[in-house]
XYZ file of C-alpha atoms in Angstrom:
385
model
C 3.207 2.079 27.082
C 3.480 1.869 30.604
C 6.894 0.565 30.533
C 7.916 2.998 27.679
C 6.824 5.491 29.805
C 8.722 4.563 32.843
C 12.102 4.308 30.983
C 11.099 7.586 29.503
C 11.081 9.328 32.893
C 13.857 7.684 34.429
C 16.233 8.824 30.843
C 14.748 12.160 30.997
C 15.327 12.925 34.712
C 19.142 12.058 33.843
C 19.095 13.845 30.954
C 17.106 17.241 31.933
C 18.597 17.425 35.807
C 22.018 15.876 34.966
C 22.566 17.950 31.895
C 23.489 21.888 32.869
C 22.590 24.169 30.406
C 25.423 25.544 27.785
C 25.136 29.004 29.562
C 26.614 26.580 32.825
C 29.069 24.753 30.850
C 30.595 27.877 29.944
C 31.551 28.151 33.513
C 33.412 25.066 33.845
C 35.846 25.172 31.297
C 37.456 22.112 29.969
C 41.006 21.799 28.066
C 40.174 21.426 24.005
C 42.538 18.409 24.119
C 40.512 16.764 26.736
C 37.058 17.472 24.827
C 38.646 16.052 21.539
C 39.448 13.097 23.511
C 36.774 12.380 25.102
C 34.879 12.902 21.417
C 37.053 10.570 19.834
C 36.276 8.146 22.831
C 32.391 8.350 21.789
C 33.032 7.956 18.189
C 35.047 5.035 18.756
C 32.565 3.566 21.309
C 29.817 3.563 19.036
C 31.636 2.470 15.627
C 32.821 -0.756 17.979
C 29.055 -1.381 18.825
C 27.597 -0.874 15.638
C 30.615 -3.346 14.178
C 29.362 -5.638 17.233
C 25.974 -5.777 15.489
C 27.539 -7.486 12.200
C 30.606 -9.889 13.531
C 29.617 -10.637 17.543
C 33.007 -10.117 18.503
C 32.835 -9.029 22.138
C 36.434 -7.558 21.902
C 34.833 -4.863 20.474
C 32.578 -3.926 23.318
C 34.764 -5.294 26.501
C 37.440 -2.779 26.687
C 34.734 0.026 26.892
C 33.254 -1.125 30.451
C 35.119 -1.512 33.853
C 34.137 -4.892 34.737
C 34.303 -5.145 38.309
C 31.436 -2.422 38.575
C 27.689 -3.739 38.856
C 26.579 -0.530 36.881
C 29.070 -1.106 34.006
C 28.730 -4.813 33.929
C 24.986 -4.112 33.153
C 25.700 -1.617 30.591
C 27.912 -3.943 28.973
C 25.291 -7.132 29.460
C 22.573 -5.208 27.487
C 24.949 -4.433 24.638
C 25.904 -7.840 24.332
C 21.997 -9.099 24.564
C 21.095 -6.331 21.818
C 23.525 -7.943 19.724
C 22.032 -11.705 20.158
C 18.363 -10.182 19.061
C 19.617 -8.279 16.192
C 21.618 -11.879 15.378
C 18.300 -13.917 15.940
C 15.836 -12.080 14.566
C 17.805 -11.983 11.332
C 17.743 -15.601 11.405
C 14.510 -16.003 11.925
C 13.504 -13.524 8.900
C 16.001 -15.694 6.351
C 18.566 -12.651 6.351
C 21.856 -11.297 7.565
C 23.064 -8.015 8.678
C 26.033 -7.128 6.125
C 26.976 -3.681 7.321
C 26.584 -1.052 10.075
C 27.686 2.652 10.094
C 27.367 5.107 13.231
C 27.335 8.914 13.482
C 27.244 10.334 16.540
C 26.626 13.725 17.946
C 27.291 14.848 21.373
C 24.781 17.524 22.772
C 26.697 18.416 26.093
C 29.658 17.355 28.393
C 29.416 17.970 32.172
C 32.722 17.426 34.412
C 31.453 15.914 37.690
C 34.880 15.668 39.942
C 36.756 12.626 38.549
C 33.706 11.735 36.230
C 32.722 12.505 32.937
C 28.854 13.217 31.930
C 27.781 12.931 28.338
C 24.576 13.442 26.401
C 24.639 12.384 22.760
C 22.570 11.130 19.994
C 23.328 8.133 17.475
C 22.038 7.641 13.992
C 22.812 3.984 13.436
C 22.653 2.395 9.819
C 22.298 -1.370 9.095
C 22.632 -3.126 6.124
C 21.078 -6.574 5.468
C 20.902 -8.958 2.631
C 18.346 -11.909 2.070
C 20.403 -15.273 2.593
C 18.740 -17.074 -0.224
C 18.300 -14.212 -2.685
C 20.425 -12.183 -4.855
C 18.522 -9.221 -4.458
C 20.584 -5.917 -3.492
C 21.463 -5.081 -0.255
C 18.900 -3.292 1.950
C 19.567 -0.417 4.634
C 17.652 1.156 7.352
C 18.077 3.648 10.365
C 17.478 3.851 13.734
C 17.968 6.872 16.244
C 18.503 6.943 20.025
C 19.699 9.576 22.535
C 21.930 8.347 25.345
C 23.340 9.766 28.657
C 26.176 8.278 30.155
C 28.858 8.520 32.836
C 32.679 8.087 32.244
C 35.454 7.385 34.318
C 39.436 7.092 33.138
C 41.043 3.773 34.458
C 44.638 2.825 33.322
C 44.665 5.797 31.089
C 41.383 4.793 29.394
C 38.011 6.176 29.142
C 35.494 3.471 30.066
C 31.649 3.808 31.140
C 30.384 3.460 34.583
C 26.703 3.664 33.605
C 24.201 4.482 30.630
C 20.839 5.036 30.089
C 19.170 5.164 26.588
C 15.548 4.092 24.733
C 16.332 1.206 22.655
C 14.211 0.051 19.899
C 16.156 -3.433 19.805
C 15.999 -4.107 23.615
C 14.002 -7.327 23.237
C 14.501 -11.099 24.164
C 15.571 -13.348 21.305
C 13.549 -15.974 22.293
C 10.412 -14.381 22.014
C 10.790 -13.646 18.439
C 7.652 -15.158 16.354
C 8.068 -17.342 13.487
C 8.084 -16.529 9.618
C 7.685 -19.559 8.081
C 4.451 -18.746 6.790
C 5.556 -15.556 5.196
C 5.220 -14.902 1.905
C 8.338 -13.106 0.344
C 7.568 -11.776 -3.113
C 9.902 -9.249 -5.341
C 8.449 -6.294 -6.484
C 7.030 -6.034 -9.838
C 8.487 -3.188 -11.876
C 6.034 -1.499 -14.435
C 6.890 -0.445 -17.929
C 7.378 3.214 -16.794
C 10.059 2.169 -14.754
C 7.820 2.693 -11.117
C 7.583 0.104 -8.805
C 4.004 -1.271 -7.558
C 4.924 0.506 -4.458
C 4.868 4.047 -6.422
C 2.068 3.351 -8.060
C 0.135 2.621 -4.805
C 1.281 5.926 -3.030
C 0.614 8.063 -5.700
C -2.943 9.496 -6.216
C -4.824 9.284 -8.804
C -6.287 12.308 -10.992
C -9.651 12.202 -9.000
C -9.905 14.528 -5.571
C -8.884 12.762 -2.942
C -9.158 13.595 0.889
C -5.712 11.752 1.680
C -2.681 12.613 -0.248
C -0.347 9.167 0.410
C 2.723 10.358 -1.131
C 2.904 13.427 0.899
C 2.469 11.627 3.827
C 5.017 9.348 3.204
C 7.862 12.271 2.363
C 6.687 13.583 5.531
C 7.459 10.412 7.648
C 10.801 10.378 5.941
C 11.655 13.613 6.229
C 10.977 14.069 9.833
C 11.691 10.712 11.150
C 14.220 12.171 13.748
C 17.403 11.275 14.543
C 17.073 8.214 12.279
C 19.600 7.803 9.749
C 18.442 8.432 6.696
C 15.648 10.758 7.773
C 15.849 14.553 6.670
C 15.521 17.963 8.050
C 19.199 17.322 9.737
C 17.978 14.946 11.705
C 15.095 16.991 13.455
C 11.726 16.978 14.087
C 9.259 19.305 12.689
C 9.305 22.034 15.373
C 6.124 23.274 14.638
C 4.879 20.491 16.743
C 5.167 20.084 20.389
C 7.852 16.889 21.339
C 5.905 14.262 23.355
C 9.189 12.108 23.788
C 9.367 12.989 27.265
C 5.670 12.978 28.124
C 5.121 8.916 27.328
C 6.216 9.036 23.821
C 6.033 10.856 20.788
C 4.739 8.207 18.576
C 1.015 9.074 18.277
C 2.054 12.665 17.938
C 4.312 11.958 14.691
C 1.449 9.742 12.911
C -0.905 12.446 13.232
C 1.169 14.901 11.874
C 1.933 12.309 8.876
C -1.747 12.049 7.900
C -2.863 15.157 9.000
C -0.522 17.890 8.335
C -2.100 20.377 5.676
C 1.079 21.877 4.262
C 3.575 18.803 3.854
C 1.775 15.905 5.356
C -1.458 13.884 4.131
C -4.043 16.346 4.742
C -6.655 14.633 6.550
C -8.924 17.421 7.536
C -9.196 18.147 11.405
C -12.343 17.381 12.767
C -14.069 15.983 15.884
C -11.439 17.306 18.486
C -8.227 15.729 16.661
C -6.138 18.652 16.089
C -2.508 20.235 17.271
C -3.138 23.578 18.544
C 0.106 25.807 18.232
C 1.785 26.406 21.649
C -0.315 24.327 23.349
C 0.154 20.906 21.946
C -2.439 17.984 20.363
C -5.745 16.706 21.372
C -5.893 13.471 23.046
C -7.209 11.891 19.772
C -4.066 13.352 18.378
C -1.078 12.116 20.377
C -3.209 9.130 22.730
C -2.573 5.928 21.081
C -5.883 4.573 21.836
C -7.643 7.468 21.447
C -6.075 8.294 17.940
C -7.053 4.635 16.927
C -10.276 4.862 17.917
C -10.763 8.513 16.205
C -9.716 6.735 12.968
C -11.790 3.988 13.006
C -15.260 6.041 14.190
C -14.499 8.916 12.249
C -14.128 6.881 8.682
C -10.745 7.759 8.095
C -9.246 4.193 8.756
C -10.710 1.061 7.990
C -8.955 -2.107 10.130
C -7.485 -4.493 7.441
C -6.971 -6.877 9.856
C -5.468 -7.624 13.518
C -3.766 -10.326 15.084
C -0.395 -11.823 16.233
C 2.640 -11.696 13.651
C 1.891 -15.485 12.319
C -1.936 -14.369 11.641
C -1.021 -11.399 9.658
C 1.592 -12.825 7.734
C -0.610 -16.266 7.095
C -1.791 -16.694 3.630
C -5.512 -17.053 3.788
C -8.502 -17.150 0.923
C -9.485 -13.529 1.702
C -5.454 -12.495 2.058
C -3.365 -15.066 -0.551
C 0.005 -13.058 0.203
C -0.958 -12.426 4.336
C -3.001 -9.422 5.287
C 0.099 -7.521 5.972
C 0.849 -7.390 2.308
C -2.419 -5.228 1.528
C -1.254 -2.347 3.263
C -0.266 0.116 1.113
C 2.508 3.126 1.995
C 0.850 6.139 4.051
C -1.389 3.371 5.858
C -0.722 2.746 9.756
C 0.114 -0.087 11.916
C -0.903 0.179 15.847
C 1.046 -2.322 17.794
C -0.795 -3.825 21.187
C 0.769 -5.037 24.356
C -1.568 -6.530 26.679
C -4.638 -4.860 25.229
C -3.635 -1.535 24.799
C -2.295 0.058 21.880
C 1.536 1.137 22.826
C 2.800 2.334 19.647
C 1.842 3.592 16.185
C 4.240 3.650 12.849
C 3.172 4.703 9.318
C 4.162 2.406 6.606
C 6.659 3.822 3.910
C 7.166 1.097 1.697
C 8.600 -2.267 1.238
C 12.153 -3.782 0.747
C 13.058 -6.090 -2.606
C 11.382 -9.047 -1.514
C 7.929 -7.389 0.044
C 8.793 -6.698 3.638
C 6.624 -3.905 4.993
C 9.209 -0.991 6.371
C 7.942 1.603 8.848
C 8.809 5.311 10.375
C 7.846 6.434 13.637
C 9.415 8.213 16.289
C 10.195 7.388 20.176
C 12.601 5.764 19.170
C 13.227 6.946 15.521
C 12.922 4.444 12.776
C 13.435 5.099 8.782
C 12.091 2.189 7.064
C 12.679 -0.425 9.345
C 11.075 -3.762 9.126
C 7.321 -3.029 10.727
C 8.176 -6.416 13.375
C 11.651 -5.676 14.380
C 11.778 -4.762 18.025
C 8.874 -6.448 19.163
C 7.944 -10.178 20.203
C 5.584 -12.833 19.781
C 3.190 -11.264 22.356
C 3.018 -8.354 20.350
C -0.695 -7.811 18.472
C -0.652 -5.959 15.573
C -3.735 -3.608 13.951
C -3.498 -3.062 10.285
C -5.311 0.273 9.330
C -5.868 1.241 5.851
C -6.231 5.019 5.471
C -9.409 5.906 3.408
C -7.940 8.155 0.395
């Protein structure tokens, strides 16, 4: 959490102070031809980055950076490392990425002498297939917010420096082993529904927690991630904590607690969001939220441990503790003894891999461990119906 807060503060200081309001931008006119040129460059940049995640051809990247400037080289090496991690993670999980699609929306363009500052939002779709299976291709989405400075060299726009919070920024050497993990195709029921759908749909008895609505909420408001609804926007009814340490816990609370669209858990013991004010500590702070769920009786810890521990079969969990999660349950991610992040389980892929949604950075139906390393511990929390 401390690392995320540090990166957030750096990024937002650039995003907020360097980017002028729209009214100010109107005073500094820019030729439409230049705007079109910049828009085309940004679209091409993110398309090339997406393609690099698939074929790992560095030529997609090299042309966009100034090799003799340290900040530009740093930005380039970060993208190369990102591709290395994605490739290594896929190999560890017995799958491969087949395609990637990028959509980018430019938020601001500001001229600074001979340089251009741009803030933009990318929605990235990644498709994958299991290497030794004929199951259909699966897709998930990631959303990222970027701020970068461009310069023109030899008639081409290139990146001088860039800032963004990357959910795929991990060390490929620290990916945990999944050899003990059991992959299981989802069972199709006679009525055409999957076991996942049966688990998410409430029974006829009155229930305190509506799993399906919690999942629907998570899918609708997953923000900038590809696949999310609501025009890739957060629910504006709630305060956005992205610039205050992260919005992940706020989003998890919304999913399980929103009375109109979400899971509908009753507000109690100070766990609430106050309009125009924001969320209480138990609503927005990771450790406080985890403690509230357990002590209130709303949640029950299924198991906790490292990746290897929660996926390994045992007498109690023949398919691993991770398989005991249902859509609408939560996962707390622990780093150095503190809860660092929260995500909500929204389903499973064709071989039963647990998929999650979250904010900061935005994820839509992403494999639960992507972007985390062997030092991460997981707390699997079942929300009582």
